[in-house]
Coordinates of C-alpha atoms and ligand atoms in Angstrom, one line a residue:
X148 CA -24.7 1.0 -16.8
X149 CA -24.6 3.6 -19.7
X150 CA -21.8 6.1 -20.5
X151 CA -21.7 9.0 -18.0
X152 CA -21.9 12.0 -20.3
X153 CA -20.7 15.5 -19.7
X154 CA -23.7 17.3 -18.0
X155 CA -23.3 20.4 -20.2
X156 CA -23.4 21.5 -23.9
X157 CA -20.8 23.6 -25.5
X158 CA -21.8 27.3 -26.3
X159 CA -18.5 29.0 -26.7
X160 CA -15.0 27.4 -27.8
X161 CA -11.4 28.2 -27.5
X162 CA -9.0 26.8 -30.2
X163 CA -6.2 24.4 -29.3
X164 CA -2.8 25.5 -31.0
X165 CA -1.3 22.4 -32.6
X166 CA 2.5 22.0 -32.7
X167 CA 5.0 19.1 -33.4
X168 CA 7.5 17.3 -31.2
X169 CA 10.5 19.1 -32.6
X170 CA 8.8 22.5 -31.7
X171 CA 8.1 21.3 -28.2
X172 CA 11.6 20.0 -27.7
X173 CA 12.9 23.5 -28.4
X174 CA 10.0 25.0 -26.3
X175 CA 10.9 23.0 -23.1
X176 CA 14.5 23.8 -23.4
X177 CA 13.8 27.4 -23.7
X178 CA 11.5 27.1 -20.5
X179 CA 14.4 25.5 -18.7
X180 CA 12.8 22.2 -18.3
X181 CA 10.1 23.8 -16.1
X182 CA 6.5 23.5 -17.3
X183 CA 5.5 26.7 -15.4
X184 CA 7.9 28.7 -17.6
X185 CA 6.1 27.5 -20.9
X186 CA 3.9 29.8 -22.8
X187 CA 0.5 28.4 -22.6
X188 CA -0.2 28.8 -26.3
X189 CA 2.5 26.1 -26.8
X190 CA 0.6 23.6 -24.7
X191 CA -2.1 21.5 -26.3
X192 CA -3.9 19.9 -23.2
X193 CA -3.1 21.8 -20.1
X194 CA -3.4 19.9 -16.9
X195 CA -1.0 22.0 -15.0
X196 CA -3.8 22.7 -12.5
X197 CA -7.5 22.8 -12.0
X198 CA -7.2 26.2 -10.3
X199 CA -9.0 29.2 -12.0
X200 CA -9.1 27.0 -15.1
X201 CA -12.7 26.1 -15.0
X202 CA -15.2 26.9 -17.6
X203 CA -17.8 29.1 -16.2
X204 CA -21.6 28.3 -16.9
X205 CA -23.8 30.6 -18.9
X206 CA -25.5 31.5 -15.7
X207 CA -22.2 32.6 -14.2
X208 CA -21.4 34.7 -17.3
X209 CA -24.9 36.3 -16.9
X210 CA -23.9 37.0 -13.3
X211 CA -20.8 38.7 -14.3
X212 CA -23.1 41.3 -16.1
X213 CA -25.3 41.4 -13.0
X214 CA -22.2 42.1 -10.5
X215 CA -22.7 45.4 -8.6
X216 CA -19.3 47.2 -8.3
X217 CA -20.3 49.3 -5.1
X218 CA -17.3 49.9 -3.0
X219 CA -19.3 49.2 0.1
X220 CA -22.4 47.0 0.7
X221 CA -22.7 45.5 -2.8
X222 CA -25.7 43.1 -3.3
X223 CA -23.3 40.8 -5.0
X224 CA -21.3 40.5 -1.6
X225 CA -24.4 39.7 0.2
X226 CA -25.3 36.9 -2.4
X227 CA -21.8 35.5 -1.9
X228 CA -21.9 35.7 1.7
X229 CA -25.4 33.8 1.8
X230 CA -23.9 31.1 -0.6
X231 CA -21.0 30.5 1.6
X232 CA -23.0 30.5 4.9
X233 CA -25.6 28.0 3.3
X234 CA -22.7 25.7 2.9
X235 CA -20.6 26.2 5.7
X236 CA -22.9 27.7 8.4
X237 CA -20.0 30.1 9.4
X238 CA -21.1 33.5 10.9
X239 CA -18.3 35.7 9.3
X240 CA -17.5 35.6 5.6
X241 CA -14.3 37.4 4.5
X242 CA -13.6 37.6 0.7
X243 CA -10.1 37.4 -0.6
X244 CA -8.5 37.4 -4.1
X245 CA -7.3 33.8 -3.8
X246 CA -7.1 31.1 -1.0
X247 CA -3.4 32.1 -0.1
X248 CA -4.5 35.6 0.8
X249 CA -7.0 34.0 3.1
X250 CA -4.0 32.0 4.4
X251 CA -1.7 34.9 4.7
X252 CA -4.3 36.7 6.9
X253 CA -5.2 33.8 9.1
X254 CA -1.6 32.7 9.7
X255 CA -0.3 36.2 10.2
X256 CA -2.6 36.5 13.2
X257 CA -2.6 32.8 14.4
X258 CA 0.9 31.8 13.4
X259 CA 4.3 33.2 14.4
X260 CA 7.7 31.9 15.9
X261 CA 7.1 28.9 18.4
X262 CA 3.6 28.1 16.9
X263 CA 2.8 24.9 15.3
X264 CA 0.0 24.2 12.8
X265 CA -1.0 20.4 12.1
X266 CA -2.7 19.1 8.9
X267 CA -3.3 15.7 7.2
X268 CA -1.0 17.5 4.5
X269 CA -0.5 21.1 4.1
X270 CA -0.8 22.5 0.5
X271 CA 2.3 24.3 -0.8
X272 CA 1.0 27.9 -0.3
X273 CA -0.4 26.9 3.0
X274 CA 2.8 25.5 4.3
X275 CA 4.6 28.6 2.7
X276 CA 2.4 30.9 4.5
X277 CA 2.7 29.0 7.9
X278 CA 6.6 29.1 7.6
X279 CA 6.8 32.7 6.5
X280 CA 4.9 33.8 9.7
X281 CA 7.7 31.8 11.6
X282 CA 5.5 29.0 12.5
X283 CA 6.2 25.3 11.9
X284 CA 3.8 23.1 9.8
X285 CA 3.4 19.4 10.5
X286 CA 1.8 16.8 8.2
X287 CA 0.2 13.8 9.9
X288 CA -1.2 11.7 7.1
X289 CA -2.6 8.1 7.7
X290 CA -0.4 5.1 6.9
X291 CA -2.7 4.3 3.7
X292 CA -1.9 7.9 2.3
X293 CA 1.8 6.9 2.0
X294 CA 1.4 4.1 -0.4
X295 CA 0.3 5.1 -3.9
X296 CA -0.3 1.7 -5.1
X297 CA -2.5 0.3 -2.3
X298 CA -6.1 1.5 -2.5
X299 CA -8.4 2.4 0.4
X300 CA -11.6 4.6 0.5
X301 CA -10.2 7.4 2.4
X302 CA -6.5 7.9 2.0
X303 CA -6.5 11.7 2.7
X304 CA -7.5 10.9 6.5
X305 CA -5.2 12.6 9.3
X306 CA -3.3 10.2 11.4
X307 CA -5.2 10.7 14.7
X308 CA -2.8 8.4 16.6
X309 CA 0.0 10.7 15.6
X310 CA -1.9 13.7 16.5
X311 CA -2.8 12.3 20.1
X312 CA 0.9 11.3 20.5
X313 CA 2.3 14.7 19.6
X314 CA -0.2 16.4 22.0
X315 CA 0.9 14.2 24.7
X316 CA 4.5 14.9 24.1
X317 CA 4.6 18.5 23.3
X318 CA 1.3 19.8 25.0
X319 CA -1.2 21.8 22.9
X320 CA -0.6 25.4 24.2
X321 CA 1.7 26.1 21.2
X322 CA -0.6 24.4 18.6
X323 CA -2.6 27.3 16.8
X324 CA -4.8 24.8 15.0
X325 CA -5.3 21.6 13.2
X326 CA -6.3 22.4 9.6
X327 CA -7.8 19.4 7.4
X328 CA -7.3 19.6 3.7
X329 CA -10.3 18.3 1.8
X330 CA -9.7 16.6 -0.5
X331 CA -6.0 16.2 0.1
X332 CA -4.4 18.0 -2.8
X333 CA -0.7 17.3 -2.3
X334 CA -1.7 13.7 -1.1
X335 CA -3.3 12.8 -4.4
X336 CA -6.5 14.4 -4.1
X337 CA -7.7 11.7 -1.8
X338 CA -10.7 12.2 0.4
X339 CA -11.1 12.5 4.3
X340 CA -13.8 10.6 5.8
X341 CA -16.6 12.2 8.1
X342 CA -15.5 9.8 10.8
X343 CA -11.9 11.1 10.6
X344 CA -13.1 14.8 10.6
X345 CA -15.3 14.0 13.7
X346 CA -12.6 12.2 15.5
X347 CA -9.9 14.8 14.7
X348 CA -12.3 17.5 16.0
X349 CA -12.9 15.6 19.2
X350 CA -9.1 15.6 19.9
X351 CA -9.0 19.2 19.1
X352 CA -11.9 20.0 21.5
X353 CA -10.5 18.0 24.3
X354 CA -7.1 20.0 24.2
X355 CA -8.7 23.4 23.3
X356 CA -7.1 23.5 19.7
X357 CA -9.1 25.3 17.0
X358 CA -10.1 22.9 14.1
X359 CA -10.1 24.3 10.6
X360 CA -10.8 23.1 7.2
X361 CA -8.9 23.9 3.9
X362 CA -12.1 23.7 1.9
X363 CA -10.8 24.2 -1.8
X364 CA -12.6 20.9 -2.8
X365 CA -15.2 20.4 -0.2
X366 CA -17.8 19.2 -2.8
X367 CA -15.6 16.6 -4.3
X368 CA -14.8 15.3 -0.8
X369 CA -18.5 15.3 0.2
X370 CA -19.3 13.4 -3.1
X371 CA -16.7 10.7 -1.9
X372 CA -18.4 10.6 1.5
X373 CA -21.7 10.1 0.0
X374 CA -20.4 7.3 -2.2
X375 CA -18.1 5.5 0.1
X376 CA -19.0 6.0 3.9
X377 CA -21.6 4.1 5.7
X378 CA -24.7 6.2 6.4
X379 CA -24.3 9.0 3.9
X380 CA -25.7 7.3 0.7
X381 CA -29.1 8.9 1.1
X382 CA -27.9 12.3 2.2
X383 CA -27.5 15.2 -0.1
X384 CA -24.2 17.0 -0.8
X385 CA -25.3 20.1 1.0
X386 CA -26.4 18.1 4.0
X387 CA -23.0 16.3 4.2
X388 CA -21.3 19.7 3.6
X389 CA -23.2 21.1 6.4
X390 CA -22.3 18.3 8.8
X391 CA -18.6 18.6 7.8
X392 CA -18.4 22.4 8.4
X393 CA -20.3 22.0 11.7
X394 CA -17.3 20.5 13.4
X395 CA -15.1 23.4 12.1
X396 CA -14.2 26.7 13.8
X397 CA -13.4 28.2 10.5
X398 CA -12.2 27.6 7.0
X399 CA -10.1 28.8 4.1
X400 CA -11.0 28.3 0.5
X401 CA -9.6 28.9 -2.9
X402 CA -12.8 29.7 -4.8
X403 CA -10.6 28.9 -8.0
X404 CA -11.6 25.2 -7.4
X405 CA -14.9 24.1 -6.3
X406 CA -16.7 27.4 -6.9
X407 CA -15.8 27.4 -10.6
X408 CA -14.2 30.7 -10.3
X409 CA -11.4 32.1 -12.3
X410 CA -10.2 34.0 -9.3
X411 CA -11.2 34.5 -5.7
X412 CA -11.3 32.9 -2.3
X413 CA -12.5 33.5 1.3
X414 CA -12.1 33.0 5.0
X415 CA -15.0 31.9 7.0
X416 CA -15.0 31.9 10.9
X417 CA -17.2 31.7 13.8
X418 CA -15.1 33.5 16.2
X419 CA -16.1 37.2 16.1
X420 CA -12.9 38.6 17.8
X421 CA -10.8 36.7 15.5
X422 CA -12.9 37.9 12.5
X423 CA -12.5 41.4 13.4
X424 CA -8.8 41.0 13.5
X425 CA -8.9 39.5 10.1
X426 CA -11.0 42.2 8.7
X427 CA -8.6 44.8 10.0
X428 CA -5.6 43.0 8.1
X429 CA -8.0 42.6 5.0
X430 CA -8.5 46.2 4.7
X431 CA -4.8 46.9 4.5
X432 CA -3.9 44.1 2.2
X433 CA -7.0 43.0 0.2
X434 CA -9.8 45.6 0.3
X435 CA -13.0 46.6 2.1
X436 CA -14.8 43.8 4.0
X437 CA -17.6 43.6 1.4
X438 CA -15.3 42.9 -1.6
X439 CA -11.9 41.8 -0.2
X440 CA -9.6 41.5 -3.3
X441 CA -12.5 40.8 -5.7
X442 CA -14.7 42.7 -8.1
X443 CA -18.5 42.6 -7.6
X444 CA -18.8 40.5 -10.7
X445 CA -16.4 37.9 -9.2
X446 CA -18.5 37.6 -6.0
X447 CA -21.6 37.2 -8.2
X448 CA -20.1 34.4 -10.5
X449 CA -18.7 32.6 -7.3
X450 CA -22.2 32.7 -5.5
X451 CA -23.6 31.1 -8.6
X452 CA -20.7 28.6 -8.8
X453 CA -20.9 27.4 -5.1
X454 CA -24.7 26.3 -6.1
X455 CA -23.7 24.5 -9.3
X456 CA -20.9 22.5 -7.7
X457 CA -23.5 20.8 -5.4
X458 CA -25.5 19.2 -8.6
X459 CA -25.3 15.4 -8.2
X460 CA -25.0 15.0 -12.1
X461 CA -21.9 17.4 -12.1
X462 CA -20.1 15.6 -9.3
X463 CA -20.9 12.1 -10.7
X464 CA -19.4 13.2 -14.1
X465 CA -16.4 14.9 -12.4
X466 CA -15.2 12.0 -10.3
X467 CA -16.1 9.5 -13.1
X468 CA -13.9 11.4 -15.6
X469 CA -10.8 11.1 -13.3
X470 CA -11.5 7.4 -12.6
X471 CA -11.9 7.0 -16.4
X472 CA -8.4 8.2 -17.2
X473 CA -6.9 6.3 -14.0
X474 CA -8.4 3.1 -15.3
X475 CA -7.1 3.3 -18.9
X476 CA -3.6 3.8 -17.4
X477 CA -3.9 1.0 -14.9
X478 CA -5.1 -1.3 -17.9
X479 CA -1.9 -0.5 -19.5
X480 CA 0.4 -1.2 -16.6
X481 CA 1.3 2.5 -16.0
X482 CA 2.0 3.2 -12.2
X483 CA -0.7 5.7 -11.1
X484 CA -2.1 6.4 -7.6
X485 CA -5.1 4.4 -6.6
X486 CA -7.9 4.8 -6.1
X487 CA -8.4 7.9 -8.5
X488 CA -8.7 11.0 -6.6
X489 CA -11.0 14.0 -7.0
X490 CA -9.5 16.3 -9.3
X491 CA -6.4 14.8 -10.8
X492 CA -4.6 11.7 -11.8
X493 CA -1.2 11.3 -10.1
X494 CA 1.5 9.3 -11.9
X495 CA 4.0 7.6 -9.5
X496 CA 7.2 8.9 -11.1
X497 CA 9.4 6.7 -8.8
X498 CA 7.9 3.5 -10.3
X499 CA 7.7 5.0 -13.8
X500 CA 11.3 6.0 -14.0
X501 CA 13.3 3.6 -11.5
X502 CA 16.5 4.4 -13.4
X503 CA 16.4 8.1 -12.3
X504 CA 17.3 8.7 -8.6
X505 CA 15.3 11.2 -6.6
X506 CA 18.2 13.8 -6.6
X507 CA 17.7 13.8 -10.4
X508 CA 14.0 14.8 -10.1
X509 CA 12.1 11.9 -11.7
X510 CA 8.8 13.6 -11.4
X511 CA 10.1 16.7 -13.3
X512 CA 11.7 14.5 -16.0
X513 CA 8.5 12.8 -16.5
X514 CA 6.6 16.1 -16.7
X515 CA 8.9 17.2 -19.5
X516 CA 8.6 13.9 -21.4
X517 CA 4.9 14.2 -21.5
X518 CA 4.9 17.7 -22.7
X519 CA 7.5 16.9 -25.5
X520 CA 5.7 13.6 -26.5
X521 CA 2.1 15.1 -26.6
X522 CA 2.0 18.6 -25.7
X523 CA 0.4 17.7 -22.3
X524 CA 1.3 19.9 -19.4
X525 CA 1.3 18.4 -15.9
X526 CA 3.2 19.3 -12.7
X527 CA 5.6 17.7 -10.6
X528 CA 4.6 17.1 -6.8
X529 CA 7.9 15.5 -5.6
X530 CA 11.3 16.7 -4.6
X531 CA 11.4 19.7 -6.8
X532 CA 8.2 21.0 -4.9
X533 CA 9.0 19.8 -1.6
X534 CA 12.6 18.8 -1.4
X535 CA 14.9 20.6 1.3
X536 CA 18.5 20.8 2.0
X537 CA 20.3 19.4 5.0
X538 CA 23.1 21.6 6.5
X539 CA 25.7 20.1 4.1
X540 CA 23.5 21.2 1.1
X541 CA 22.4 17.6 0.3
X542 CA 18.9 17.1 -0.9
X543 CA 16.4 15.7 1.5
X544 CA 13.9 14.3 -1.0
X545 CA 10.2 14.4 -0.7
X546 CA 8.2 11.2 0.4
X547 CA 6.6 10.7 -3.0
X548 CA 7.7 11.6 -6.5
X549 CA 4.5 12.3 -8.3
X550 CA 3.3 14.0 -11.5
X551 CA -0.1 15.6 -11.2
X552 CA -2.3 15.8 -14.1
X553 CA -5.0 18.1 -12.9
X554 CA -8.4 18.1 -14.8
X555 CA -9.9 21.6 -15.3
X556 CA -13.6 21.4 -14.5
X557 CA -16.0 21.3 -17.4
X558 CA -13.3 22.1 -19.9
X559 CA -12.1 18.9 -21.8
X560 CA -14.2 16.1 -23.3
X561 CA -13.8 12.4 -23.5
X562 CA -11.7 12.4 -26.6
X563 CA -9.2 14.9 -25.1
X564 CA -8.7 12.6 -22.1
X565 CA -8.4 9.5 -24.5
X566 CA -5.6 11.4 -26.3
X567 CA -4.0 12.1 -23.0
X568 CA -4.0 8.4 -22.0
X569 CA -2.5 7.4 -25.5
X570 CA 0.3 9.9 -24.9
X571 CA 1.1 8.6 -21.3
X572 CA 1.1 5.0 -22.6
X573 CA 3.4 5.9 -25.4
X574 CA 5.7 7.7 -23.0
X575 CA 5.7 4.6 -20.7
X576 CA 6.7 2.3 -23.4
X577 CA 9.7 4.5 -24.2
X578 CA 10.6 5.2 -20.6
X579 CA 14.0 4.0 -20.4
X580 CA 15.2 6.8 -22.8
X581 CA 14.1 9.6 -20.3
X582 CA 17.0 11.3 -18.5
X583 CA 17.3 12.9 -15.2
X584 CA 17.5 16.7 -14.5
X585 CA 19.6 19.0 -12.3
X586 CA 18.6 22.5 -10.8
X587 CA 20.8 25.2 -12.0
X588 CA 18.8 28.1 -10.4
X589 CA 16.3 28.3 -7.7
X590 CA 14.5 30.6 -5.2
X591 CA 14.4 30.1 -1.5
X592 CA 10.7 29.5 -1.4
X593 CA 8.2 27.7 -3.6
X594 CA 11.2 27.1 -5.9
X595 CA 9.2 24.9 -8.3
X596 CA 7.4 27.9 -9.8
X597 CA 10.6 29.6 -11.2
X598 CA 13.4 27.1 -11.0
X599 CA 15.7 26.6 -14.0
X600 CA 16.8 23.0 -14.7
X601 CA 19.1 21.3 -17.2
X602 CA 19.3 17.7 -18.6
X603 CA 21.8 15.4 -17.1
X604 CA 23.4 13.7 -20.1
Ligands
LIG943 C1 -5.2 26.0 -4.4 C2 -5.1 25.7 -3.1 C3 -4.7 26.5 -2.1 C4 -4.3 28.0 -2.4 O1 -5.4 28.8 -3.1 P1 -5.0 29.8 -4.3 O2 -6.3 30.2 -4.8 O3 -4.2 29.2 -5.4 O4 -4.2 30.9 -3.6 C5 -4.8 26.2 -0.8 N1 -5.0 24.9 -0.4 C6 -5.2 24.1 -1.3 C7 -5.7 22.5 -0.9 C8 -5.3 24.3 -2.7 O5 -5.6 23.4 -3.6

């Protein structure tokens, strides 16, 4: 098989600002060992997130000029609405400025004290919005999903036995919904199979529990289903997406992911009464129902992006580029999550830095080392992000200590990725010199965004 090439040519470029290790040592210290607090001009390869960082196509930029900024009834909205409906089949499409705004609206209405929301794995903003409403969020990830080093085709699956058992023990009246994250971002960008979606929905239907999809990376998930699940090889991505959403009562989406948007999101629903309630909240928090928190030009760019993401040559290149980096690291003995996920490579920081205990944040320590060694910015997904304290103030660590290197869509070329692999391998060879960290300042919610840390000497 020949090299899978980037399915685009580059028309406009952005410079990378080069700097050296001494400069970066100083920069990370000034940023309190938190990569969120770095100035992005000081970053050479930015793998902090694939959210809002996509390169838009020339067609999307042309759409920006075509965007209609009418307050009400903009044709850009109707094109956006149709693009969402063609994929999801949902009757009511509610635009929001980001995914979390859709979550805030949905959980303000369906959450609240005494309510429970179940998922394969809730994303951090999703969990925060659920808990902020007073409800509790539960993650029922399948057993394979708990072991970074053991490959399986659908490690994002929900543990349906755990769901059944929970319903048997606690009843279903207080369960607001089951929401399936596709692909499972916090669980390594691992896909969920159609069989698992079907089975989860059947359990939900039997107990009258609404079933939702967190659809940020629906196209990447559909591609994995096409490649890995029996019976889907000859189906198109849109056909697979149509089937997947046909099982759901609604979905939330951050259009900053698989819609190639720099901003945007939506909530899509089939229940008319609930849609009306959501729109009432939308008007006081986001905007009029035909623009939500978005400009007409954003809606136009997203409508085009939602079509582009279904292109087979794009998805083949996208998934292959993640697999390519994962394979290079595996060949060098670096502990990475396998198989490769859809949007990111995940380093297993517990295995990478066994000399740093979980209360010294090995994932964060590794994130800082990648930055100082090569100017690469990733993000910790471990005890800094998900750790809690018990009643004595002792850290309850996260199950996994991962460093996520998210690959922005259509932004970096193969030589950028080769450089990333070289830096990681160099850090790996020098790993015994990496030191742990302690938190010196933190906020009560989503603390990883703003926490300040210090080196433990
Ligand atoms: C990004 C993301 C969100 C939140 O979307 P924002 O646009 O960042 O607010 C929710 N769920 C998942 C799985 C995500 O990846």
